[in-house]
PDB file of C-alpha atoms and ligand atoms in Angstrom:
ATOM      1  CA  MET A   1       0.000   0.000   0.000  1.00 75.00           C
ATOM      2  CA  PRO A   2       1.599   3.346  -1.020  1.00 80.00           C
ATOM      3  CA  SER A   3       2.211   5.849   1.800  1.00 90.00           C
ATOM      4  CA  ALA A   4      -0.238   8.719   2.341  1.00 93.00           C
ATOM      5  CA  ILE A   5       2.170  11.237   0.800  1.00 92.00           C
ATOM      6  CA  VAL A   6       2.622   9.099  -2.315  1.00 89.00           C
ATOM      7  CA  GLN A   7      -1.147   8.619  -2.652  1.00 92.00           C
ATOM      8  CA  LYS A   8      -1.697  12.363  -2.304  1.00 95.00           C
ATOM      9  CA  TYR A   9       0.962  13.622  -4.726  1.00 97.00           C
ATOM     10  CA  LEU A  10       1.335  10.815  -7.276  1.00 96.00           C
ATOM     11  CA  ARG A  11      -1.188   9.558  -9.810  1.00 96.00           C
ATOM     12  CA  VAL A  12      -0.918   6.019  -8.487  1.00 93.00           C
ATOM     13  CA  ASN A  13      -3.352   4.789 -11.154  1.00 94.00           C
ATOM     14  CA  ARG A  14      -0.652   5.688 -13.744  1.00 93.00           C
ATOM     15  CA  LEU A  15       1.898   3.346 -12.157  1.00 91.00           C
ATOM     16  CA  ALA A  16       3.938   1.290 -12.995  1.00 92.00           C
ATOM     17  CA  HIS A  17       6.229   3.982 -14.384  1.00 94.00           C
ATOM     18  CA  ILE A  18       8.424   3.699 -17.481  1.00 96.00           C
ATOM     19  CA  TRP A  19      11.824   4.169 -15.821  1.00 97.00           C
ATOM     20  CA  CYS A  20      14.386   1.352 -15.745  1.00 97.00           C
ATOM     21  CA  PRO A  21      15.037  -0.468 -12.448  1.00 96.00           C
ATOM     22  CA  GLY A  22      17.585   1.449 -10.364  1.00 96.00           C
ATOM     23  CA  CYS A  23      17.188   4.740 -12.275  1.00 98.00           C
ATOM     24  CA  GLY A  24      17.639   7.826 -10.082  1.00 98.00           C
ATOM     25  CA  ILE A  25      14.655   9.728 -11.500  1.00 98.00           C
ATOM     26  CA  GLY A  26      12.110   7.895  -9.315  1.00 96.00           C
ATOM     27  CA  GLU A  27      14.112   8.675  -6.164  1.00 97.00           C
ATOM     28  CA  ILE A  28      14.381  12.346  -7.120  1.00 98.00           C
ATOM     29  CA  ILE A  29      10.637  12.602  -7.767  1.00 98.00           C
ATOM     30  CA  ASN A  30       9.991  10.847  -4.450  1.00 97.00           C
ATOM     31  CA  GLY A  31      12.106  13.520  -2.718  1.00 98.00           C
ATOM     32  CA  THR A  32      10.524  16.302  -4.765  1.00 98.00           C
ATOM     33  CA  ILE A  33       6.945  15.500  -3.709  1.00 98.00           C
ATOM     34  CA  ARG A  34       8.136  15.555  -0.087  1.00 98.00           C
ATOM     35  CA  ALA A  35       9.801  18.937  -0.746  1.00 98.00           C
ATOM     36  CA  ILE A  36       6.550  20.276  -2.249  1.00 98.00           C
ATOM     37  CA  ASP A  37       4.693  19.086   0.838  1.00 97.00           C
ATOM     38  CA  LYS A  38       7.305  20.698   3.100  1.00 98.00           C
ATOM     39  CA  ALA A  39       7.136  23.981   1.170  1.00 98.00           C
ATOM     40  CA  GLY A  40       3.350  24.047   1.619  1.00 97.00           C
ATOM     41  CA  TRP A  41       2.568  24.402  -2.086  1.00 97.00           C
ATOM     42  CA  GLU A  42      -1.145  23.733  -2.675  1.00 97.00           C
ATOM     43  CA  GLN A  43      -1.855  21.107  -5.319  1.00 97.00           C
ATOM     44  CA  ASP A  44      -4.484  23.153  -7.151  1.00 97.00           C
ATOM     45  CA  LYS A  45      -2.192  26.187  -7.346  1.00 98.00           C
ATOM     46  CA  THR A  46       0.828  24.271  -8.617  1.00 98.00           C
ATOM     47  CA  VAL A  47       1.845  23.543 -12.191  1.00 98.00           C
ATOM     48  CA  ILE A  48       4.600  21.112 -13.137  1.00 98.00           C
ATOM     49  CA  VAL A  49       6.127  21.583 -16.580  1.00 98.00           C
ATOM     50  CA  SER A  50       8.558  19.306 -18.406  1.00 98.00           C
ATOM     51  CA  GLY A  51      10.307  18.934 -21.742  1.00 95.00           C
ATOM     52  CA  ILE A  52      11.302  15.700 -23.442  1.00 96.00           C
ATOM     53  CA  GLY A  53      13.375  12.736 -22.275  1.00 96.00           C
ATOM     54  CA  CYS A  54      13.329  10.244 -19.397  1.00 97.00           C
ATOM     55  CA  SER A  55      12.973  13.117 -16.874  1.00 97.00           C
ATOM     56  CA  GLY A  56      10.298  14.728 -19.025  1.00 96.00           C
ATOM     57  CA  ARG A  57       7.964  11.847 -18.169  1.00 96.00           C
ATOM     58  CA  ALA A  58       7.951  12.735 -14.458  1.00 97.00           C
ATOM     59  CA  PRO A  59       4.985  15.183 -14.402  1.00 97.00           C
ATOM     60  CA  GLY A  60       2.764  12.503 -15.943  1.00 96.00           C
ATOM     61  CA  TYR A  61       2.948  10.650 -12.618  1.00 97.00           C
ATOM     62  CA  MET A  62       2.544  13.749 -10.427  1.00 97.00           C
ATOM     63  CA  ASN A  63      -0.909  14.701  -9.147  1.00 97.00           C
ATOM     64  CA  PHE A  64      -0.949  18.417 -10.057  1.00 97.00           C
ATOM     65  CA  ASP A  65      -1.830  20.384 -13.161  1.00 97.00           C
ATOM     66  CA  THR A  66       0.966  19.195 -15.423  1.00 97.00           C
ATOM     67  CA  ILE A  67       2.171  19.856 -18.942  1.00 97.00           C
ATOM     68  CA  HIS A  68       4.624  17.802 -20.991  1.00 96.00           C
ATOM     69  CA  THR A  69       5.951  20.239 -23.584  1.00 96.00           C
ATOM     70  CA  THR A  70       8.413  20.123 -26.483  1.00 95.00           C
ATOM     71  CA  HIS A  71      12.130  19.426 -26.322  1.00 96.00           C
ATOM     72  CA  GLY A  72      14.090  22.251 -24.690  1.00 96.00           C
ATOM     73  CA  ARG A  73      11.081  24.552 -24.410  1.00 97.00           C
ATOM     74  CA  ALA A  74       9.799  23.762 -20.914  1.00 98.00           C
ATOM     75  CA  LEU A  75      11.120  27.045 -19.488  1.00 98.00           C
ATOM     76  CA  ALA A  76       9.498  29.031 -22.320  1.00 98.00           C
ATOM     77  CA  PHE A  77       6.069  27.459 -21.610  1.00 98.00           C
ATOM     78  CA  ALA A  78       6.592  27.964 -17.873  1.00 98.00           C
ATOM     79  CA  THR A  79       7.539  31.632 -18.350  1.00 97.00           C
ATOM     80  CA  GLY A  80       4.306  32.277 -20.229  1.00 96.00           C
ATOM     81  CA  MET A  81       2.271  30.548 -17.538  1.00 96.00           C
ATOM     82  CA  LYS A  82       3.887  32.485 -14.700  1.00 97.00           C
ATOM     83  CA  LEU A  83       3.403  35.829 -16.466  1.00 95.00           C
ATOM     84  CA  ALA A  84      -0.235  35.070 -17.304  1.00 95.00           C
ATOM     85  CA  LYS A  85      -1.063  33.723 -13.826  1.00 96.00           C
ATOM     86  CA  PRO A  86       1.498  35.003 -11.300  1.00 96.00           C
ATOM     87  CA  GLU A  87      -0.428  33.386  -8.429  1.00 97.00           C
ATOM     88  CA  LEU A  88       0.599  29.897  -9.629  1.00 98.00           C
ATOM     89  CA  ASN A  89       3.572  28.003  -8.217  1.00 98.00           C
ATOM     90  CA  VAL A  90       5.577  26.720 -11.173  1.00 98.00           C
ATOM     91  CA  LEU A  91       8.086  23.864 -11.082  1.00 98.00           C
ATOM     92  CA  VAL A  92       9.952  22.915 -14.258  1.00 98.00           C
ATOM     93  CA  ILE A  93      11.547  19.459 -14.469  1.00 98.00           C
ATOM     94  CA  MET A  94      14.171  18.942 -17.184  1.00 98.00           C
ATOM     95  CA  GLY A  95      16.976  16.573 -18.073  1.00 98.00           C
ATOM     96  CA  ASP A  96      20.534  17.733 -18.767  1.00 97.00           C
ATOM     97  CA  GLY A  97      20.168  17.516 -22.554  1.00 96.00           C
ATOM     98  CA  ASP A  98      16.765  19.192 -22.494  1.00 96.00           C
ATOM     99  CA  CYS A  99      18.001  22.089 -20.311  1.00 97.00           C
ATOM    100  CA  ALA A 100      21.570  22.670 -21.446  1.00 97.00           C
ATOM    101  CA  ALA A 101      21.589  21.656 -25.147  1.00 97.00           C
ATOM    102  CA  ILE A 102      18.423  22.451 -27.122  1.00 96.00           C
ATOM    103  CA  GLY A 103      17.035  24.464 -24.184  1.00 96.00           C
ATOM    104  CA  GLY A 104      20.309  26.223 -23.322  1.00 97.00           C
ATOM    105  CA  ASN A 105      19.223  29.658 -24.457  1.00 97.00           C
ATOM    106  CA  HIS A 106      15.944  29.470 -22.507  1.00 98.00           C
ATOM    107  CA  PHE A 107      17.915  28.386 -19.427  1.00 98.00           C
ATOM    108  CA  ILE A 108      20.324  31.345 -19.623  1.00 98.00           C
ATOM    109  CA  HIS A 109      17.606  33.915 -20.203  1.00 98.00           C
ATOM    110  CA  ALA A 110      15.203  32.559 -17.564  1.00 98.00           C
ATOM    111  CA  ALA A 111      18.055  32.906 -15.052  1.00 98.00           C
ATOM    112  CA  ARG A 112      18.935  36.401 -16.336  1.00 98.00           C
ATOM    113  CA  ARG A 113      15.312  37.539 -16.051  1.00 97.00           C
ATOM    114  CA  ASN A 114      15.007  36.075 -12.551  1.00 98.00           C
ATOM    115  CA  ILE A 115      11.559  34.766 -13.409  1.00 97.00           C
ATOM    116  CA  ASP A 116       9.891  33.449 -10.272  1.00 98.00           C
ATOM    117  CA  LEU A 117       9.887  29.697 -10.828  1.00 98.00           C
ATOM    118  CA  THR A 118      11.952  26.648  -9.891  1.00 98.00           C
ATOM    119  CA  ALA A 119      13.993  24.681 -12.427  1.00 98.00           C
ATOM    120  CA  LEU A 120      14.924  21.164 -11.319  1.00 98.00           C
ATOM    121  CA  VAL A 121      17.416  19.581 -13.702  1.00 98.00           C
ATOM    122  CA  ILE A 122      17.892  15.839 -13.363  1.00 98.00           C
ATOM    123  CA  ASN A 123      21.472  15.352 -14.534  1.00 98.00           C
ATOM    124  CA  ASN A 124      22.309  11.777 -15.518  1.00 97.00           C
ATOM    125  CA  GLN A 125      25.118  12.992 -17.829  1.00 97.00           C
ATOM    126  CA  ILE A 126      23.699  11.257 -20.916  1.00 97.00           C
ATOM    127  CA  TYR A 127      20.687  11.137 -23.246  1.00 97.00           C
ATOM    128  CA  GLY A 128      18.944   8.085 -21.784  1.00 95.00           C
ATOM    129  CA  MET A 129      15.672   7.890 -23.685  1.00 94.00           C
ATOM    130  CA  THR A 130      17.211   8.116 -27.141  1.00 95.00           C
ATOM    131  CA  GLY A 131      19.923   5.527 -26.619  1.00 95.00           C
ATOM    132  CA  GLY A 132      22.858   6.841 -24.587  1.00 96.00           C
ATOM    133  CA  GLN A 133      24.324   9.664 -26.695  1.00 97.00           C
ATOM    134  CA  TYR A 134      26.690  12.075 -24.932  1.00 97.00           C
ATOM    135  CA  SER A 135      25.076  15.215 -23.524  1.00 97.00           C
ATOM    136  CA  PRO A 136      26.370  18.678 -22.546  1.00 97.00           C
ATOM    137  CA  THR A 137      27.164  17.352 -19.068  1.00 98.00           C
ATOM    138  CA  THR A 138      28.988  14.129 -20.027  1.00 98.00           C
ATOM    139  CA  PRO A 139      32.454  14.558 -18.478  1.00 97.00           C
ATOM    140  CA  VAL A 140      35.497  14.580 -20.741  1.00 97.00           C
ATOM    141  CA  ASP A 141      36.844  11.062 -21.493  1.00 97.00           C
ATOM    142  CA  PHE A 142      33.612   9.351 -20.392  1.00 98.00           C
ATOM    143  CA  MET A 143      31.935   6.975 -22.882  1.00 98.00           C
ATOM    144  CA  ALA A 144      28.597   7.263 -24.618  1.00 97.00           C
ATOM    145  CA  THR A 145      27.115   5.487 -27.631  1.00 97.00           C
ATOM    146  CA  THR A 146      28.188   8.467 -29.761  1.00 97.00           C
ATOM    147  CA  ALA A 147      31.574   8.672 -28.019  1.00 97.00           C
ATOM    148  CA  PRO A 148      32.745   5.034 -27.886  1.00 97.00           C
ATOM    149  CA  TYR A 149      36.372   6.130 -27.298  1.00 97.00           C
ATOM    150  CA  GLY A 150      35.483   8.892 -24.830  1.00 97.00           C
ATOM    151  CA  ASP A 151      33.938  12.365 -24.987  1.00 97.00           C
ATOM    152  CA  ALA A 152      36.354  15.092 -26.086  1.00 96.00           C
ATOM    153  CA  GLU A 153      34.192  17.936 -24.712  1.00 95.00           C
ATOM    154  CA  PRO A 154      34.286  19.038 -21.069  1.00 95.00           C
ATOM    155  CA  GLY A 155      30.855  18.851 -19.418  1.00 95.00           C
ATOM    156  CA  PHE A 156      28.967  22.001 -18.450  1.00 95.00           C
ATOM    157  CA  ASP A 157      28.931  22.973 -14.783  1.00 97.00           C
ATOM    158  CA  LEU A 158      25.159  23.559 -14.654  1.00 98.00           C
ATOM    159  CA  CYS A 159      25.246  25.310 -11.274  1.00 98.00           C
ATOM    160  CA  GLY A 160      28.056  27.577 -12.484  1.00 98.00           C
ATOM    161  CA  VAL A 161      26.078  28.488 -15.615  1.00 98.00           C
ATOM    162  CA  ALA A 162      22.945  29.199 -13.556  1.00 98.00           C
ATOM    163  CA  LYS A 163      24.798  31.476 -11.156  1.00 98.00           C
ATOM    164  CA  SER A 164      26.714  33.316 -13.901  1.00 98.00           C
ATOM    165  CA  ALA A 165      23.516  33.882 -15.867  1.00 98.00           C
ATOM    166  CA  GLY A 166      21.809  35.519 -12.885  1.00 98.00           C
ATOM    167  CA  SER A 167      19.947  32.799 -10.989  1.00 98.00           C
ATOM    168  CA  THR A 168      19.229  34.009  -7.444  1.00 98.00           C
ATOM    169  CA  PHE A 169      19.134  30.508  -5.927  1.00 98.00           C
ATOM    170  CA  VAL A 170      21.462  27.676  -6.884  1.00 98.00           C
ATOM    171  CA  GLY A 171      21.512  24.242  -5.283  1.00 98.00           C
ATOM    172  CA  ARG A 172      22.813  20.768  -6.023  1.00 98.00           C
ATOM    173  CA  VAL A 173      21.403  17.532  -4.640  1.00 98.00           C
ATOM    174  CA  ALA A 174      21.889  13.779  -5.019  1.00 98.00           C
ATOM    175  CA  PRO A 175      19.454  10.958  -4.190  1.00 97.00           C
ATOM    176  CA  VAL A 176      22.083   9.339  -1.975  1.00 97.00           C
ATOM    177  CA  ARG A 177      21.655  12.333   0.386  1.00 97.00           C
ATOM    178  CA  MET A 178      17.848  12.299   0.549  1.00 97.00           C
ATOM    179  CA  PRO A 179      17.188  14.559   3.601  1.00 98.00           C
ATOM    180  CA  GLU A 180      19.441  17.221   2.041  1.00 98.00           C
ATOM    181  CA  LEU A 181      17.639  16.774  -1.302  1.00 98.00           C
ATOM    182  CA  ILE A 182      14.240  17.376   0.312  1.00 98.00           C
ATOM    183  CA  ASN A 183      15.446  20.425   2.273  1.00 98.00           C
ATOM    184  CA  THR A 184      17.278  22.008  -0.668  1.00 98.00           C
ATOM    185  CA  VAL A 185      14.412  21.539  -3.145  1.00 98.00           C
ATOM    186  CA  SER A 186      11.959  22.836  -0.544  1.00 98.00           C
ATOM    187  CA  SER A 187      14.109  25.976  -0.028  1.00 98.00           C
ATOM    188  CA  ALA A 188      14.275  26.466  -3.803  1.00 98.00           C
ATOM    189  CA  LEU A 189      10.478  26.239  -4.067  1.00 98.00           C
ATOM    190  CA  GLN A 190      10.078  28.883  -1.360  1.00 98.00           C
ATOM    191  CA  HIS A 191      12.613  31.264  -2.931  1.00 98.00           C
ATOM    192  CA  THR A 192      11.269  34.308  -4.817  1.00 97.00           C
ATOM    193  CA  GLY A 193      12.987  34.580  -8.201  1.00 98.00           C
ATOM    194  CA  PHE A 194      14.639  32.011 -10.458  1.00 98.00           C
ATOM    195  CA  SER A 195      15.719  29.051  -8.359  1.00 98.00           C
ATOM    196  CA  PHE A 196      17.854  26.364  -9.936  1.00 98.00           C
ATOM    197  CA  VAL A 197      18.574  22.903  -8.547  1.00 98.00           C
ATOM    198  CA  GLU A 198      20.796  20.318 -10.219  1.00 98.00           C
ATOM    199  CA  ALA A 199      19.854  16.802  -9.116  1.00 98.00           C
ATOM    200  CA  ILE A 200      22.663  14.355  -9.808  1.00 98.00           C
ATOM    201  CA  SER A 201      21.093  11.116 -11.001  1.00 98.00           C
ATOM    202  CA  GLN A 202      22.206   7.637 -11.945  1.00 97.00           C
ATOM    203  CA  CYS A 203      21.428   6.055 -15.321  1.00 98.00           C
ATOM    204  CA  PRO A 204      22.676   2.505 -14.786  1.00 97.00           C
ATOM    205  CA  VAL A 205      21.437   1.352 -18.184  1.00 97.00           C
ATOM    206  CA  TYR A 206      23.532   3.650 -20.395  1.00 97.00           C
ATOM    207  CA  PHE A 207      25.957   5.876 -18.480  1.00 97.00           C
ATOM    208  CA  GLY A 208      26.705   3.234 -15.845  1.00 97.00           C
ATOM    209  CA  ARG A 209      27.065   0.309 -18.244  1.00 97.00           C
ATOM    210  CA  MET A 210      29.131   2.193 -20.844  1.00 96.00           C
ATOM    211  CA  ASN A 211      31.498   3.535 -18.197  1.00 98.00           C
ATOM    212  CA  ARG A 212      31.712   0.315 -16.167  1.00 97.00           C
ATOM    213  CA  LEU A 213      30.386   2.006 -13.032  1.00 97.00           C
ATOM    214  CA  GLY A 214      28.471  -1.060 -11.826  1.00 96.00           C
ATOM    215  CA  GLY A 215      24.780  -1.304 -11.000  1.00 96.00           C
ATOM    216  CA  PRO A 216      22.484   1.170  -9.218  1.00 96.00           C
ATOM    217  CA  VAL A 217      23.926   0.495  -5.762  1.00 97.00           C
ATOM    218  CA  GLN A 218      27.518   1.044  -6.926  1.00 97.00           C
ATOM    219  CA  MET A 219      26.448   4.218  -8.727  1.00 97.00           C
ATOM    220  CA  LEU A 220      24.775   5.525  -5.569  1.00 97.00           C
ATOM    221  CA  MET A 221      27.927   4.767  -3.575  1.00 97.00           C
ATOM    222  CA  ARG A 222      29.915   6.657  -6.221  1.00 97.00           C
ATOM    223  CA  GLN A 223      27.586   9.661  -5.722  1.00 97.00           C
ATOM    224  CA  LYS A 224      28.575   9.614  -2.075  1.00 96.00           C
ATOM    225  CA  GLU A 225      32.270   9.565  -2.979  1.00 97.00           C
ATOM    226  CA  ILE A 226      32.198  12.394  -5.523  1.00 97.00           C
ATOM    227  CA  THR A 227      29.944  14.773  -3.550  1.00 98.00           C
ATOM    228  CA  MET A 228      30.207  16.584  -0.228  1.00 98.00           C
ATOM    229  CA  PRO A 229      27.594  18.705   1.597  1.00 98.00           C
ATOM    230  CA  VAL A 230      28.620  22.353   1.403  1.00 98.00           C
ATOM    231  CA  ARG A 231      28.432  22.776   5.192  1.00 96.00           C
ATOM    232  CA  GLN A 232      30.847  19.884   5.692  1.00 96.00           C
ATOM    233  CA  ALA A 233      33.163  21.365   3.050  1.00 97.00           C
ATOM    234  CA  GLU A 234      33.244  24.670   4.938  1.00 96.00           C
ATOM    235  CA  GLN A 235      34.437  22.845   8.057  1.00 96.00           C
ATOM    236  CA  LYS A 236      36.933  20.581   6.274  1.00 95.00           C
ATOM    237  CA  PRO A 237      38.039  22.428   3.124  1.00 95.00           C
ATOM    238  CA  GLU A 238      41.033  20.124   2.651  1.00 95.00           C
ATOM    239  CA  GLU A 239      38.625  17.184   2.116  1.00 95.00           C
ATOM    240  CA  ALA A 240      36.481  19.107  -0.386  1.00 96.00           C
ATOM    241  CA  GLU A 241      39.154  19.232  -3.094  1.00 94.00           C
ATOM    242  CA  GLY A 242      37.704  17.860  -6.368  1.00 94.00           C
ATOM    243  CA  LYS A 243      34.244  17.148  -4.866  1.00 97.00           C
ATOM    244  CA  LEU A 244      30.884  18.333  -6.156  1.00 97.00           C
ATOM    245  CA  LEU A 245      29.324  20.352  -3.361  1.00 98.00           C
ATOM    246  CA  THR A 246      25.696  19.696  -2.464  1.00 98.00           C
ATOM    247  CA  GLY A 247      23.040  21.733  -0.642  1.00 98.00           C
ATOM    248  CA  VAL A 248      22.277  25.426  -1.110  1.00 98.00           C
ATOM    249  CA  LEU A 249      25.308  26.801  -2.994  1.00 98.00           C
ATOM    250  CA  TYR A 250      24.185  30.372  -3.586  1.00 98.00           C
ATOM    251  CA  GLN A 251      21.252  32.633  -2.701  1.00 98.00           C
ATOM    252  CA  SER A 252      20.662  36.338  -3.280  1.00 98.00           C
ATOM    253  CA  GLU A 253      17.802  38.792  -3.767  1.00 97.00           C
ATOM    254  CA  ARG A 254      16.843  41.032  -6.672  1.00 97.00           C
ATOM    255  CA  PRO A 255      13.486  41.946  -8.234  1.00 96.00           C
ATOM    256  CA  ALA A 256      11.757  39.119 -10.072  1.00 96.00           C
ATOM    257  CA  TYR A 257      10.920  39.589 -13.754  1.00 96.00           C
ATOM    258  CA  GLY A 258       7.142  39.482 -13.204  1.00 93.00           C
ATOM    259  CA  ASP A 259       7.296  42.454 -10.815  1.00 93.00           C
ATOM    260  CA  LEU A 260       9.461  44.543 -13.147  1.00 94.00           C
ATOM    261  CA  TYR A 261       7.330  43.634 -16.155  1.00 92.00           C
ATOM    262  CA  GLY A 262       4.166  44.542 -14.220  1.00 90.00           C
ATOM    263  CA  LYS A 263       5.546  48.031 -13.523  1.00 93.00           C
ATOM    264  CA  ILE A 264       6.438  48.550 -17.192  1.00 93.00           C
ATOM    265  CA  ARG A 265       2.958  47.414 -18.220  1.00 89.00           C
ATOM    266  CA  LEU A 266       1.407  49.955 -15.835  1.00 91.00           C
ATOM    267  CA  LYS A 267       3.619  52.695 -17.281  1.00 93.00           C
ATOM    268  CA  ALA A 268       2.582  51.741 -20.812  1.00 93.00           C
ATOM    269  CA  GLN A 269      -1.115  51.749 -19.844  1.00 91.00           C
ATOM    270  CA  TRP A 270      -0.749  55.145 -18.163  1.00 91.00           C
ATOM    271  CA  LYS A 271       1.010  56.561 -21.201  1.00 90.00           C
ATOM    272  CA  ALA A 272      -1.624  55.145 -23.562  1.00 89.00           C
ATOM    273  CA  GLY A 273      -4.345  56.763 -21.417  1.00 85.00           C
ATOM    274  CA  GLU A 274      -2.489  60.080 -21.468  1.00 67.00           C
ATOM    275  CA  HIS A 275      -2.627  60.188 -25.267  1.00 57.00           C
ATOM    276  CA  VAL A 276      -6.304  59.169 -25.570  1.00 49.00           C
TER     277      VAL A 276
HETATM  278  S1  SF4 B 301      17.548   5.091 -19.787  1.00 64.87           S
HETATM  279 FE1  SF4 B 301      18.717   5.724 -17.969  1.00 64.87          FE
HETATM  280  S2  SF4 B 301      17.795   7.694 -17.366  1.00 64.87           S
HETATM  281 FE2  SF4 B 301      16.355   6.684 -18.758  1.00 64.87          FE
HETATM  282  S3  SF4 B 301      14.940   5.569 -17.407  1.00 64.87           S
HETATM  283 FE3  SF4 B 301      16.575   4.137 -17.994  1.00 64.87          FE
HETATM  284  S4  SF4 B 301      18.093   4.292 -16.332  1.00 64.87           S
HETATM  285 FE4  SF4 B 301      16.747   6.104 -16.194  1.00 64.87          FE
END
């Protein structure tokens, strides 16, 4: 029998889901519904938007108003929704290819505008749904079906891009650190402005198999080895060398795009009235 929280926030009649056994996406969605609950977002005032790919299927299982949009355009749809109905809470779920390749421009400009929504990017470092091609976050030298001798391109640092582009909240989480995942996503949801969270995920079927990283359990243990909570890193900086920091990495305040746009619209209306 599913727990009360699962029954409330998931469309249990849509299960079983399509994800492979041991995939990290299910764990991240499990943590995300708990973060939504913690943040106090009401179901009938919440919209979940996704693009295309394994992660793009997530909203189909989530019991909110949801929209599965086109590849790379989830943030564009979400921006329109937030501007038309600012009272809605908007969560956008994307994969690394969806966000940083075809959707890269939308990602940069949503961060620059500081539009008040949350972008959760599930980063499995590969295109899973289409057969294991390398993505913008595949690390250099790692294998993919389109890079059988190793990827020659360095992977994007998604959190670095988000911060440089103007995101006012940046976090990184991993399913192996579930309490931190729930707290960080919940803080992102409650932040006013563009909040960005990278969720490290395991794709045992393509990334794991091609790079001989073992099964789901070994990949989760690897997540523990390559990451370190930011608070722990502050206390032991010598142990943080080369690690991916997790938790809330950056937070600041500046006016959100909807507020600035609203003021400009008022000015335009006033000016139009003046000339009538
Ligand atoms: S292909 Fe990879 S990312 Fe996609 S569902 Fe399977 S394990 Fe998950």
